[in-house]
Structure formats: structure tokens, C-alpha cells
Amino acid sequence: MTWLITGGAGYIGAHVTRAMTEAGERVVVLDDMSSGRANRLPDQVPVVTGSVLDRVELDRVLRGNGVTGVVHLAARKQVEESVQQPFRYYRENLLGLQTLLEAAVDAGVDRFLFSSSAAVYGLPDVELVSETTPCVPMNPYGETKLAGEWLVRSVGRAHRMATASLRYFNVAGATAPELADTGVSNLVPMVFQRIAAGLPPVIFGDDYPTPDGTCVRDYVHVADVASAHLAAARHLVEAGPGTELTANVGRGEGVSVREMVTLIGEVTGLTEPAPVVEPRRAGDPARVVGSAELITKELGWTAHYGLRDMISSAWEGWRSRSRALPA
């Protein structure tokens, strides 16, 4: 097998690329470098700068490298941005996926792994979200992920392609400082940015029907997300043509925003100033915690890292990027 990893130089993508490379898989990375960085990748991994919307480039990469499987991570992923720019999200996330699938089918690729998201569930009113929980996405980002799952599954059935979609929850942490998340759209780096500047962390809403009034989420270490992709890719090879799988990737443990902010303060040693509460953000569900029973049953996968691992490794990466942060 030779795997094409799209978005393989991004935060999650680089972890997937390293995990698969270290496991002995042959990979080639395609990334438009809008958020990716080539220096995240092992020296021996071929890297092509390009877009999944570029059919000519896709044909060249797939055929020129003898690609037999695709791991597709390349996508826009900011919820608020997706509300403001729905055309961009549908074009890059959905049309990009369609273009990639068309090229893959024409190149004879028979394994396709799609990185989806728990955003497909929307506002679930259940204790644990399973793969059978109704999907009602609340924003264009989630819509493109759900439609992407449908497209991948349909193409797999029509062309005898083994397919899988992984719905992962809130990703945090890093396996090395140079691989840490450089964005500030997720809770952990958002809090880092505030406390490093001496500003209070912000909690959006404390009147939810949860034990402490703040939203409850399922957090999973990026190393566990990477190992889930490796397990799913190998499953597609072993299971053969026509296989299809949709699975959650999470720890199945709920943590409130307030609990997470408190733990970040403990790990970093920056407990002041105290967090401030601002009004709820539109569309934030009270609780989204995923069941990981299916992926454990089908792939033998379980998460190995806890919250302190996520926070401490992410903090190490954050500090390494800025000399202004405390030692």
C-alpha cells in the first residue's frame, strides 16, 4: 500500500502522517499549506504543495506515486467561519472531496479513509452519542462533513471501494512541541492565549443544564486520533473491497468547560486571573460526549491519554513558539 494523506502537514494531519510512517506505511502528503507546515513531517515523506480542487495535480500525485489508498483530512474546519463563508466551505470541503474521489476512482484507488467530525451530530440530547444518534448538524462545517460521509459511502458502494469515516471529538495535545496546534480556535489554545497575556479565560455561558452550568465535552489526545486513523487504514486493507465503517473517536468521558479551564491553570501554574463568564454562543450544545464502543469492537482501538497529558504537551508546544511566555 501507498497512502496519500491530504492535509498531512496540518496539526492533526502531521500526527497521522508520523503515526503511519512510524508504523511502516508508505505515505505521500498533499497539502495546500494554508495551515500546514512541511517542517512538521519526517524528512523521508514526499510532500506535494497542492489543493484537492486541482484535478490535474491529483492525477499526477495519485498515478505518479502508485497510490492505492487515501486518508483525507484536508478541509476548512472553523465553525464560525463556515457560517460566514458557506460557499467557501462547500467548495473546499465538499467539491474538494468530490474531485479527490473522482481522481481516486479513475486511478484505481480502492481504500478511502475520511476524517469526519462530531459536528455532524449537532445538538444531541443524549448522555452518550453513538453512531446511531441522529445527525442534525447546526452549521455549514458540520453539514459538509455529513454530506462528505454520504458521498464517500456512496462512491464506495458504486465502485467497490473500502471506506471509513471517523467522527472525532475535541482534539488536543501534541506528541512533540513542533507538532502542537498553532491555531486559537479550540478551547485549550484559546485559554493559553488568554492566560499567557495575563487576561482571564472566557467561559461562554454558565447556565446550561449541566452539573456546573458550563458545556460538557469529550476531549481526545491527538496521538489517539492518529492511532485511530492508522487502525482504520489497516482495517480497510484487511477487510477488502466494499467494506464500510463509520465510527466515533473519543474517550467517552465528559469534562465541563469550567473543569477544563481549572485543570489548565493547575498544569500551567497560571491560575490568575479567574475566568470570566460571557453570554452563550449560538448553537453550542450543553453536552456532547461520544461512545467509543463501536471503534473498540471493530478495530480494537481505545484512547490511551488523559486530560493532563493533553494539556501539558500542548502547553509545551505553546511555550516553545513564544519567548514571551513564562518558563
mmCIF file of C-alpha atoms in Angstrom:
data_model
loop_
_atom_site.group_PDB
_atom_site.id
_atom_site.type_symbol
_atom_site.label_atom_id
_atom_site.label_comp_id
_atom_site.label_asym_id
_atom_site.label_seq_id
_atom_site.Cartn_x
_atom_site.Cartn_y
_atom_site.Cartn_z
ATOM 1 C CA MET A 1 0.000 0.000 0.000
ATOM 2 C CA THR A 2 0.953 3.589 -0.637
ATOM 3 C CA TRP A 3 -1.269 6.105 1.135
ATOM 4 C CA LEU A 4 -1.945 9.663 0.032
ATOM 5 C CA ILE A 5 -2.600 11.814 3.111
ATOM 6 C CA THR A 6 -4.325 15.065 2.207
ATOM 7 C CA GLY A 7 -3.822 17.839 4.732
ATOM 8 C CA GLY A 8 -0.966 15.753 6.065
ATOM 9 C CA ALA A 9 1.120 18.757 7.140
ATOM 10 C CA GLY A 10 -1.589 20.218 9.376
ATOM 11 C CA TYR A 11 -1.937 19.824 13.130
ATOM 12 C CA ILE A 12 -3.873 16.551 13.097
ATOM 13 C CA GLY A 13 -2.579 15.526 9.675
ATOM 14 C CA ALA A 14 1.073 15.668 10.719
ATOM 15 C CA HIS A 15 0.342 13.385 13.657
ATOM 16 C CA VAL A 16 -1.429 10.946 11.348
ATOM 17 C CA THR A 17 1.461 11.099 8.880
ATOM 18 C CA ARG A 18 4.017 10.378 11.595
ATOM 19 C CA ALA A 19 1.973 7.580 13.118
ATOM 20 C CA MET A 20 1.555 5.819 9.786
ATOM 21 C CA THR A 21 5.179 6.367 8.762
ATOM 22 C CA GLU A 22 6.500 5.058 12.082
ATOM 23 C CA ALA A 23 4.258 2.015 11.677
ATOM 24 C CA GLY A 24 5.948 1.222 8.370
ATOM 25 C CA GLU A 25 3.302 2.517 5.978
ATOM 26 C CA ARG A 26 4.402 4.235 2.766
ATOM 27 C CA VAL A 27 2.853 7.703 2.535
ATOM 28 C CA VAL A 28 2.886 10.806 0.384
ATOM 29 C CA VAL A 29 1.417 14.101 1.605
ATOM 30 C CA LEU A 30 -0.658 16.613 -0.353
ATOM 31 C CA ASP A 31 -1.270 19.909 1.450
ATOM 32 C CA ASP A 32 -2.055 23.424 0.250
ATOM 33 C CA MET A 33 -0.072 24.773 3.243
ATOM 34 C CA SER A 34 -2.832 27.183 4.246
ATOM 35 C CA SER A 35 -2.386 25.905 7.797
ATOM 36 C CA GLY A 36 0.118 23.117 7.228
ATOM 37 C CA ARG A 37 3.873 23.271 7.667
ATOM 38 C CA ALA A 38 6.287 20.973 5.845
ATOM 39 C CA ASN A 39 8.748 21.017 8.766
ATOM 40 C CA ARG A 40 6.260 19.013 10.819
ATOM 41 C CA LEU A 41 6.920 15.977 8.634
ATOM 42 C CA PRO A 42 9.626 13.309 8.619
ATOM 43 C CA ASP A 43 12.356 14.017 6.058
ATOM 44 C CA GLN A 44 11.647 10.847 4.089
ATOM 45 C CA VAL A 45 7.986 11.697 3.406
ATOM 46 C CA PRO A 46 7.329 13.162 -0.075
ATOM 47 C CA VAL A 47 5.369 16.409 0.216
ATOM 48 C CA VAL A 48 3.402 17.999 -2.626
ATOM 49 C CA THR A 49 2.030 21.526 -2.244
ATOM 50 C CA GLY A 50 -1.364 21.496 -3.889
ATOM 51 C CA SER A 51 -5.130 21.524 -3.496
ATOM 52 C CA VAL A 52 -7.682 18.730 -3.654
ATOM 53 C CA LEU A 53 -9.596 21.009 -6.016
ATOM 54 C CA ASP A 54 -6.803 20.669 -8.606
ATOM 55 C CA ARG A 55 -7.708 17.590 -10.639
ATOM 56 C CA VAL A 56 -4.579 17.736 -12.788
ATOM 57 C CA GLU A 57 -2.346 17.761 -9.706
ATOM 58 C CA LEU A 58 -4.361 14.969 -8.097
ATOM 59 C CA ASP A 59 -3.960 12.756 -11.166
ATOM 60 C CA ARG A 60 -0.242 13.392 -11.189
ATOM 61 C CA VAL A 61 0.210 12.621 -7.490
ATOM 62 C CA LEU A 62 -2.004 9.529 -7.429
ATOM 63 C CA ARG A 63 -0.562 7.896 -10.538
ATOM 64 C CA GLY A 64 2.997 9.125 -10.098
ATOM 65 C CA ASN A 65 3.249 7.642 -6.608
ATOM 66 C CA GLY A 66 1.275 4.464 -7.208
ATOM 67 C CA VAL A 67 -1.247 5.456 -4.543
ATOM 68 C CA THR A 68 -3.586 2.650 -3.501
ATOM 69 C CA GLY A 69 -5.286 4.284 -0.512
ATOM 70 C CA VAL A 70 -6.278 7.795 0.581
ATOM 71 C CA VAL A 71 -6.548 9.334 4.043
ATOM 72 C CA HIS A 72 -8.448 12.573 3.547
ATOM 73 C CA LEU A 73 -8.000 15.231 6.227
ATOM 74 C CA ALA A 74 -7.740 18.408 4.129
ATOM 75 C CA ALA A 75 -10.674 20.703 4.975
ATOM 76 C CA ARG A 76 -11.735 24.047 6.349
ATOM 77 C CA LYS A 77 -12.839 23.490 9.956
ATOM 78 C CA GLN A 78 -13.822 26.722 11.729
ATOM 79 C CA VAL A 79 -17.485 26.709 12.707
ATOM 80 C CA GLU A 80 -17.935 30.479 12.890
ATOM 81 C CA GLU A 81 -16.070 30.975 9.619
ATOM 82 C CA SER A 82 -18.294 28.381 7.958
ATOM 83 C CA VAL A 83 -21.392 30.371 8.940
ATOM 84 C CA GLN A 84 -19.884 33.492 7.408
ATOM 85 C CA GLN A 85 -18.455 31.783 4.311
ATOM 86 C CA PRO A 86 -20.710 28.864 3.356
ATOM 87 C CA PHE A 87 -19.709 28.986 -0.329
ATOM 88 C CA ARG A 88 -16.064 28.536 0.624
ATOM 89 C CA TYR A 89 -16.818 25.616 2.931
ATOM 90 C CA TYR A 90 -18.978 23.749 0.458
ATOM 91 C CA ARG A 91 -16.442 24.356 -2.297
ATOM 92 C CA GLU A 92 -13.319 23.351 -0.392
ATOM 93 C CA ASN A 93 -14.788 20.633 1.823
ATOM 94 C CA LEU A 94 -17.378 19.045 -0.434
ATOM 95 C CA LEU A 95 -16.344 19.871 -4.005
ATOM 96 C CA GLY A 96 -12.756 19.174 -2.988
ATOM 97 C CA LEU A 97 -13.815 15.756 -1.683
ATOM 98 C CA GLN A 98 -15.773 15.026 -4.865
ATOM 99 C CA THR A 99 -12.794 15.957 -7.030
ATOM 100 C CA LEU A 100 -10.496 13.773 -4.939
ATOM 101 C CA LEU A 101 -12.872 10.801 -5.084
ATOM 102 C CA GLU A 102 -13.262 11.109 -8.860
ATOM 103 C CA ALA A 103 -9.487 11.127 -9.270
ATOM 104 C CA ALA A 104 -9.118 8.219 -6.853
ATOM 105 C CA VAL A 105 -11.648 6.087 -8.719
ATOM 106 C CA ASP A 106 -10.007 6.813 -12.069
ATOM 107 C CA ALA A 107 -6.593 5.932 -10.594
ATOM 108 C CA GLY A 108 -7.854 2.593 -9.292
ATOM 109 C CA VAL A 109 -7.592 3.525 -5.592
ATOM 110 C CA ASP A 110 -9.645 1.043 -3.575
ATOM 111 C CA ARG A 111 -9.243 2.281 0.025
ATOM 112 C CA PHE A 112 -10.561 5.646 1.269
ATOM 113 C CA LEU A 113 -10.500 6.944 4.867
ATOM 114 C CA PHE A 114 -12.416 10.171 5.541
ATOM 115 C CA SER A 115 -11.776 12.373 8.577
ATOM 116 C CA SER A 116 -15.221 13.480 9.663
ATOM 117 C CA SER A 117 -16.280 15.232 12.866
ATOM 118 C CA ALA A 118 -18.623 15.031 15.825
ATOM 119 C CA ALA A 119 -20.056 18.260 14.410
ATOM 120 C CA VAL A 120 -22.328 16.032 12.304
ATOM 121 C CA TYR A 121 -24.438 15.361 15.424
ATOM 122 C CA GLY A 122 -25.432 18.979 16.024
ATOM 123 C CA LEU A 123 -27.270 19.327 19.354
ATOM 124 C CA PRO A 124 -27.722 15.746 20.571
ATOM 125 C CA ASP A 125 -29.961 15.282 23.605
ATOM 126 C CA VAL A 126 -28.371 12.064 24.843
ATOM 127 C CA GLU A 127 -25.893 11.100 27.572
ATOM 128 C CA LEU A 128 -23.529 9.377 25.138
ATOM 129 C CA VAL A 129 -23.525 9.984 21.395
ATOM 130 C CA SER A 130 -23.342 6.761 19.395
ATOM 131 C CA GLU A 131 -23.035 6.288 15.652
ATOM 132 C CA THR A 132 -26.810 5.678 15.515
ATOM 133 C CA THR A 133 -27.634 9.023 17.145
ATOM 134 C CA PRO A 134 -29.483 11.191 14.587
ATOM 135 C CA CYS A 135 -27.210 13.602 12.728
ATOM 136 C CA VAL A 136 -28.576 17.153 12.595
ATOM 137 C CA PRO A 137 -25.585 19.464 12.011
ATOM 138 C CA MET A 138 -26.043 23.079 13.081
ATOM 139 C CA ASN A 139 -23.587 24.865 10.782
ATOM 140 C CA PRO A 140 -22.128 24.603 7.268
ATOM 141 C CA TYR A 141 -18.958 22.937 8.574
ATOM 142 C CA GLY A 142 -20.933 20.081 10.111
ATOM 143 C CA GLU A 143 -23.140 19.885 7.031
ATOM 144 C CA THR A 144 -20.139 19.441 4.733
ATOM 145 C CA LYS A 145 -18.787 16.680 6.957
ATOM 146 C CA LEU A 146 -22.077 14.781 6.992
ATOM 147 C CA ALA A 147 -22.586 15.204 3.242
ATOM 148 C CA GLY A 148 -18.973 14.087 2.821
ATOM 149 C CA GLU A 149 -19.709 10.866 4.686
ATOM 150 C CA TRP A 150 -22.679 10.222 2.409
ATOM 151 C CA LEU A 151 -20.595 10.829 -0.697
ATOM 152 C CA VAL A 152 -17.725 8.602 0.465
ATOM 153 C CA ARG A 153 -20.131 5.791 1.329
ATOM 154 C CA SER A 154 -21.998 6.060 -1.987
ATOM 155 C CA VAL A 155 -18.795 6.068 -4.038
ATOM 156 C CA GLY A 156 -17.523 3.091 -2.080
ATOM 157 C CA ARG A 157 -20.656 1.101 -2.835
ATOM 158 C CA ALA A 158 -20.694 2.079 -6.503
ATOM 159 C CA HIS A 159 -17.019 1.346 -7.137
ATOM 160 C CA ARG A 160 -16.250 -1.468 -4.685
ATOM 161 C CA MET A 161 -14.011 0.808 -2.654
ATOM 162 C CA ALA A 162 -13.413 0.061 1.046
ATOM 163 C CA THR A 163 -14.342 3.190 3.004
ATOM 164 C CA ALA A 164 -14.394 4.507 6.548
ATOM 165 C CA SER A 165 -15.377 7.783 8.213
ATOM 166 C CA LEU A 166 -14.020 8.765 11.630
ATOM 167 C CA ARG A 167 -16.056 11.211 13.696
ATOM 168 C CA TYR A 168 -13.643 12.620 16.240
ATOM 169 C CA PHE A 169 -14.492 14.897 19.097
ATOM 170 C CA ASN A 170 -12.427 17.734 20.684
ATOM 171 C CA VAL A 171 -8.777 17.185 19.809
ATOM 172 C CA ALA A 172 -5.941 18.487 21.991
ATOM 173 C CA GLY A 173 -2.315 17.806 22.872
ATOM 174 C CA ALA A 174 0.802 17.042 20.850
ATOM 175 C CA THR A 175 3.405 14.300 20.615
ATOM 176 C CA ALA A 176 6.212 16.842 20.159
ATOM 177 C CA PRO A 177 6.385 20.637 20.601
ATOM 178 C CA GLU A 178 6.865 21.221 16.868
ATOM 179 C CA LEU A 179 3.585 19.392 16.158
ATOM 180 C CA ALA A 180 1.435 21.411 18.555
ATOM 181 C CA ASP A 181 -1.708 23.208 17.421
ATOM 182 C CA THR A 182 -0.842 26.705 16.208
ATOM 183 C CA GLY A 183 -4.452 27.873 15.945
ATOM 184 C CA VAL A 184 -6.520 29.551 18.660
ATOM 185 C CA SER A 185 -9.995 28.338 17.768
ATOM 186 C CA ASN A 186 -10.118 25.371 20.163
ATOM 187 C CA LEU A 187 -10.607 25.678 23.929
ATOM 188 C CA VAL A 188 -7.106 24.699 25.104
ATOM 189 C CA PRO A 189 -5.107 27.124 22.895
ATOM 190 C CA MET A 190 -7.770 29.805 23.467
ATOM 191 C CA VAL A 191 -7.175 29.580 27.217
ATOM 192 C CA PHE A 192 -3.402 29.503 26.705
ATOM 193 C CA GLN A 193 -3.583 32.711 24.705
ATOM 194 C CA ARG A 194 -5.550 34.479 27.418
ATOM 195 C CA ILE A 195 -3.602 33.378 30.474
ATOM 196 C CA ALA A 196 -0.235 33.913 28.792
ATOM 197 C CA ALA A 197 -1.270 37.522 28.209
ATOM 198 C CA GLY A 198 -2.394 37.926 31.825
ATOM 199 C CA LEU A 199 -6.041 38.016 30.769
ATOM 200 C CA PRO A 200 -8.871 35.983 32.295
ATOM 201 C CA PRO A 201 -10.022 32.886 30.384
ATOM 202 C CA VAL A 202 -13.507 33.267 28.919
ATOM 203 C CA ILE A 203 -16.328 30.823 29.561
ATOM 204 C CA PHE A 204 -19.285 31.195 27.211
ATOM 205 C CA GLY A 205 -22.377 30.547 29.296
ATOM 206 C CA ASP A 206 -22.725 29.083 32.778
ATOM 207 C CA ASP A 207 -26.481 28.426 32.750
ATOM 208 C CA TYR A 208 -26.559 25.126 30.855
ATOM 209 C CA PRO A 209 -28.351 22.085 32.355
ATOM 210 C CA THR A 210 -25.038 20.530 33.462
ATOM 211 C CA PRO A 211 -23.558 19.999 36.952
ATOM 212 C CA ASP A 212 -21.627 23.314 36.966
ATOM 213 C CA GLY A 213 -23.661 25.137 34.325
ATOM 214 C CA THR A 214 -20.964 25.052 31.621
ATOM 215 C CA CYS A 215 -20.846 22.944 28.461
ATOM 216 C CA VAL A 216 -19.591 19.373 28.733
ATOM 217 C CA ARG A 217 -17.330 17.939 26.041
ATOM 218 C CA ASP A 218 -15.316 14.833 25.168
ATOM 219 C CA TYR A 219 -11.601 15.582 24.729
ATOM 220 C CA VAL A 220 -9.218 13.207 22.938
ATOM 221 C CA HIS A 221 -5.441 13.394 22.545
ATOM 222 C CA VAL A 222 -4.237 13.978 19.001
ATOM 223 C CA ALA A 223 -1.934 10.955 19.336
ATOM 224 C CA ASP A 224 -5.010 8.807 19.960
ATOM 225 C CA VAL A 225 -6.729 10.340 16.937
ATOM 226 C CA ALA A 226 -3.655 9.460 14.859
ATOM 227 C CA SER A 227 -3.605 5.879 16.109
ATOM 228 C CA ALA A 228 -7.317 5.585 15.263
ATOM 229 C CA HIS A 229 -6.543 6.603 11.670
ATOM 230 C CA LEU A 230 -3.777 4.011 11.474
ATOM 231 C CA ALA A 231 -6.091 1.313 12.850
ATOM 232 C CA ALA A 232 -8.856 2.277 10.411
ATOM 233 C CA ALA A 233 -6.484 2.337 7.425
ATOM 234 C CA ARG A 234 -5.213 -1.137 8.242
ATOM 235 C CA HIS A 235 -8.776 -2.335 8.735
ATOM 236 C CA LEU A 236 -9.641 -1.216 5.207
ATOM 237 C CA VAL A 237 -6.706 -3.211 3.853
ATOM 238 C CA GLU A 238 -7.615 -6.341 5.787
ATOM 239 C CA ALA A 239 -11.382 -6.167 5.258
ATOM 240 C CA GLY A 240 -11.219 -5.704 1.489
ATOM 241 C CA PRO A 241 -13.406 -4.101 -1.193
ATOM 242 C CA GLY A 242 -16.894 -2.975 -0.266
ATOM 243 C CA THR A 243 -16.133 -2.565 3.434
ATOM 244 C CA GLU A 244 -17.660 0.488 5.088
ATOM 245 C CA LEU A 245 -17.299 1.809 8.620
ATOM 246 C CA THR A 246 -18.418 4.935 10.462
ATOM 247 C CA ALA A 247 -17.019 5.305 13.973
ATOM 248 C CA ASN A 248 -16.609 7.819 16.778
ATOM 249 C CA VAL A 249 -13.134 8.643 18.091
ATOM 250 C CA GLY A 250 -13.259 9.845 21.688
ATOM 251 C CA ARG A 251 -12.728 8.849 25.306
ATOM 252 C CA GLY A 252 -16.374 8.630 26.318
ATOM 253 C CA GLU A 253 -15.741 10.920 29.306
ATOM 254 C CA GLY A 254 -17.403 14.289 29.720
ATOM 255 C CA VAL A 255 -15.469 17.279 31.056
ATOM 256 C CA SER A 256 -17.051 20.681 31.613
ATOM 257 C CA VAL A 257 -15.512 23.855 30.266
ATOM 258 C CA ARG A 258 -15.027 25.158 33.807
ATOM 259 C CA GLU A 259 -13.299 21.927 34.848
ATOM 260 C CA MET A 260 -11.040 22.134 31.815
ATOM 261 C CA VAL A 261 -10.122 25.773 32.479
ATOM 262 C CA THR A 262 -9.315 24.931 36.108
ATOM 263 C CA LEU A 263 -7.132 21.996 35.070
ATOM 264 C CA ILE A 264 -5.285 24.148 32.527
ATOM 265 C CA GLY A 265 -4.488 26.588 35.325
ATOM 266 C CA GLU A 266 -3.179 23.766 37.519
ATOM 267 C CA VAL A 267 -0.985 22.288 34.783
ATOM 268 C CA THR A 268 0.451 25.616 33.627
ATOM 269 C CA GLY A 269 0.692 27.157 37.070
ATOM 270 C CA LEU A 270 -1.184 30.213 35.781
ATOM 271 C CA THR A 271 -4.301 30.290 37.927
ATOM 272 C CA GLU A 272 -4.852 34.049 37.878
ATOM 273 C CA PRO A 273 -6.858 35.920 36.869
ATOM 274 C CA ALA A 274 -10.014 33.911 37.422
ATOM 275 C CA PRO A 275 -12.172 33.078 34.383
ATOM 276 C CA VAL A 276 -14.974 35.406 33.369
ATOM 277 C CA VAL A 277 -18.358 34.350 32.052
ATOM 278 C CA GLU A 278 -19.795 35.800 28.864
ATOM 279 C CA PRO A 279 -23.131 35.029 27.167
ATOM 280 C CA ARG A 280 -23.674 31.715 25.430
ATOM 281 C CA ARG A 281 -22.533 31.305 21.863
ATOM 282 C CA ALA A 282 -25.307 30.441 19.442
ATOM 283 C CA GLY A 283 -25.515 26.760 18.633
ATOM 284 C CA ASP A 284 -23.397 25.418 21.498
ATOM 285 C CA PRO A 285 -24.989 22.188 22.797
ATOM 286 C CA ALA A 286 -24.983 21.569 26.542
ATOM 287 C CA ARG A 287 -23.320 18.164 26.306
ATOM 288 C CA VAL A 288 -21.575 16.229 23.539
ATOM 289 C CA VAL A 289 -19.767 13.113 24.738
ATOM 290 C CA GLY A 290 -19.118 10.220 22.409
ATOM 291 C CA SER A 291 -19.413 6.491 22.885
ATOM 292 C CA ALA A 292 -16.288 4.691 21.676
ATOM 293 C CA GLU A 293 -17.757 1.193 21.920
ATOM 294 C CA LEU A 294 -18.018 0.637 18.169
ATOM 295 C CA ILE A 295 -14.435 1.533 17.293
ATOM 296 C CA THR A 296 -13.186 -0.642 20.145
ATOM 297 C CA LYS A 297 -15.281 -3.545 18.910
ATOM 298 C CA GLU A 298 -14.421 -3.151 15.223
ATOM 299 C CA LEU A 299 -10.785 -2.023 15.387
ATOM 300 C CA GLY A 300 -9.642 -2.888 18.900
ATOM 301 C CA TRP A 301 -8.857 0.807 19.411
ATOM 302 C CA THR A 302 -9.055 2.680 22.705
ATOM 303 C CA ALA A 303 -7.750 6.061 23.822
ATOM 304 C CA HIS A 304 -4.612 5.921 25.977
ATOM 305 C CA TYR A 305 -4.001 9.533 27.007
ATOM 306 C CA GLY A 306 -5.752 11.616 29.648
ATOM 307 C CA LEU A 307 -6.504 15.306 30.102
ATOM 308 C CA ARG A 308 -3.241 16.185 31.849
ATOM 309 C CA ASP A 309 -1.293 14.590 29.001
ATOM 310 C CA MET A 310 -3.217 16.715 26.509
ATOM 311 C CA ILE A 311 -2.759 19.969 28.399
ATOM 312 C CA SER A 312 0.895 19.537 29.380
ATOM 313 C CA SER A 313 2.002 18.522 25.890
ATOM 314 C CA ALA A 314 0.003 21.334 24.290
ATOM 315 C CA TRP A 315 1.449 23.843 26.758
ATOM 316 C CA GLU A 316 4.990 22.699 25.988
ATOM 317 C CA GLY A 317 4.335 23.332 22.309
ATOM 318 C CA TRP A 318 2.722 26.698 23.003
ATOM 319 C CA ARG A 319 5.673 27.892 25.096
ATOM 320 C CA SER A 320 8.192 26.698 22.531
ATOM 321 C CA ARG A 321 6.675 29.067 19.947
ATOM 322 C CA SER A 322 6.880 32.211 22.029
ATOM 323 C CA ARG A 323 9.761 33.524 24.108
ATOM 324 C CA ALA A 324 7.296 35.882 25.786
ATOM 325 C CA LEU A 325 5.657 33.053 27.708
ATOM 326 C CA PRO A 326 6.854 32.106 31.210
ATOM 327 C CA ALA A 327 9.380 29.314 31.546
#
